[in-house]
GROMACS .gro file of C-alpha atoms in nm:
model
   86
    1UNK     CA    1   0.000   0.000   0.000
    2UNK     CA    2   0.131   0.380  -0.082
    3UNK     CA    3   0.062   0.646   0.125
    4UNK     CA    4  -0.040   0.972  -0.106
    5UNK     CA    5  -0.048   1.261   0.058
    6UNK     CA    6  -0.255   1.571  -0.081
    7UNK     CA    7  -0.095   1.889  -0.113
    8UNK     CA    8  -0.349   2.232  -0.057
    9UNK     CA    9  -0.259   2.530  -0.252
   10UNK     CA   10  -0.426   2.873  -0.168
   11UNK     CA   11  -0.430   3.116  -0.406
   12UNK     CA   12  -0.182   3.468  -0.307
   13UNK     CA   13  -0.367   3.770  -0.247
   14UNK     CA   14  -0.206   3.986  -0.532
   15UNK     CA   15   0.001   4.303  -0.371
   16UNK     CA   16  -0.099   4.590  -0.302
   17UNK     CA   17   0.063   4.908  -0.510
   18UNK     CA   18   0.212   5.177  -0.287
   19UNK     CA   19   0.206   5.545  -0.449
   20UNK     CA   20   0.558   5.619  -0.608
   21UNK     CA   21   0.608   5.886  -0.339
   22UNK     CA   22   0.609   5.631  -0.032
   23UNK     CA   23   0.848   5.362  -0.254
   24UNK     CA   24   1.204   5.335  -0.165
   25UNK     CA   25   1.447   5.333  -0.367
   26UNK     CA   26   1.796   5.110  -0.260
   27UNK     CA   27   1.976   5.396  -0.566
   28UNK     CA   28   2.019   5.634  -0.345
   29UNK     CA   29   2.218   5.401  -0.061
   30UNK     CA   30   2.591   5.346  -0.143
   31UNK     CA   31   2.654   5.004  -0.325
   32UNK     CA   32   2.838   4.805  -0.045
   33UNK     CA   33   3.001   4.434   0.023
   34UNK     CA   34   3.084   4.202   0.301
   35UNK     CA   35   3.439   4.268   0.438
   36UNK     CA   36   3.489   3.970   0.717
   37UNK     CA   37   3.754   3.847   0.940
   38UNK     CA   38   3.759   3.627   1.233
   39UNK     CA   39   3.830   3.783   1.568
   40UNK     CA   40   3.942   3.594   1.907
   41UNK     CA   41   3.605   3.671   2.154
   42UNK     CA   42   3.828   3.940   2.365
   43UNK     CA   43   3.931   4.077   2.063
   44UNK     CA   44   3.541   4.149   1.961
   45UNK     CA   45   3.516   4.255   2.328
   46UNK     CA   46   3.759   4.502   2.334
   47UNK     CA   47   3.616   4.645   1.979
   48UNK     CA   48   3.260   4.681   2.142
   49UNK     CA   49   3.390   4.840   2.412
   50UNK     CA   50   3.610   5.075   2.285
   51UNK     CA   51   3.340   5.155   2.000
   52UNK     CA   52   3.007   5.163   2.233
   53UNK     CA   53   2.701   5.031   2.230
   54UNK     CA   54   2.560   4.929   1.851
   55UNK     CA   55   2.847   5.127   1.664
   56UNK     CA   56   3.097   4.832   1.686
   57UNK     CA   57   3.118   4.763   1.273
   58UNK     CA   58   3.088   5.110   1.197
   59UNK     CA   59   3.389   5.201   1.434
   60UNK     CA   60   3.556   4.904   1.259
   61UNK     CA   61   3.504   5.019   0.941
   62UNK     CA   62   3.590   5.403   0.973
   63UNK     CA   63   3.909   5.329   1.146
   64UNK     CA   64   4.022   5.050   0.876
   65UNK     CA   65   3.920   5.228   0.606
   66UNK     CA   66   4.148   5.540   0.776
   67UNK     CA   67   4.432   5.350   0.815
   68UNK     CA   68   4.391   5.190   0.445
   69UNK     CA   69   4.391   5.523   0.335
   70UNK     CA   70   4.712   5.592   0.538
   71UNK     CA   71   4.527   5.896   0.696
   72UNK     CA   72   4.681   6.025   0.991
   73UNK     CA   73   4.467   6.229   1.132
   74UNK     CA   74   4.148   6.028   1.083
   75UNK     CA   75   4.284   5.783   1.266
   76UNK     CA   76   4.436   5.995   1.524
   77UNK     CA   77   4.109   6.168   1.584
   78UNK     CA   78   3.922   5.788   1.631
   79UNK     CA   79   4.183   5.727   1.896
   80UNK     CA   80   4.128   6.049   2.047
   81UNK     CA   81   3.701   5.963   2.031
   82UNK     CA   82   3.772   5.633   2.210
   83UNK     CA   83   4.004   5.804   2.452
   84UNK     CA   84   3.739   6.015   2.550
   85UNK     CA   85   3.478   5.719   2.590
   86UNK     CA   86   3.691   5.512   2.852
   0.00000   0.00000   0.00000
């Protein structure tokens, strides 16, 4: 004996059409990637810490970026930020 098993289907409820004015657009956001690494979990720590509460990959980011860029005083004026914070 086989087993069938019946499959339901409803049918989608079309969607509904938002006025042009309330549609965003993803154009005017910059075009980003992923950038990972692995960290050690003081390492992450120590980031969140020194960056505060919910800016952790943006402090990240701004200071690599910085020091990518080989600018000086970018990155001396992140150190100085964090300085201030601890």
């Amino acid at each position: 004996m086989s087993k069938t098993t019946k499959k339901t289907t409803r049918a989608r409820k079309p969607a509904a059409e938002k006025p042009a004015a309330e549609t965003k657009t993803k154009a005017t956001r910059e075009e980003l990637c992923v950038f990972a690494f692995r960290l050690t979990e003081a390492e992450r720590d120590v980031i969140h810490k020194a960056a505060g509460p919910a800016k952790a990959s943006k402090f990240a980011r701004n200071l690599l970026v910085a020091a990518a860029n080989k600018d000086d005083a970018a990155v001396r004026a992140i150190m100085k930020e964090i300085a201030a914070v601890a």
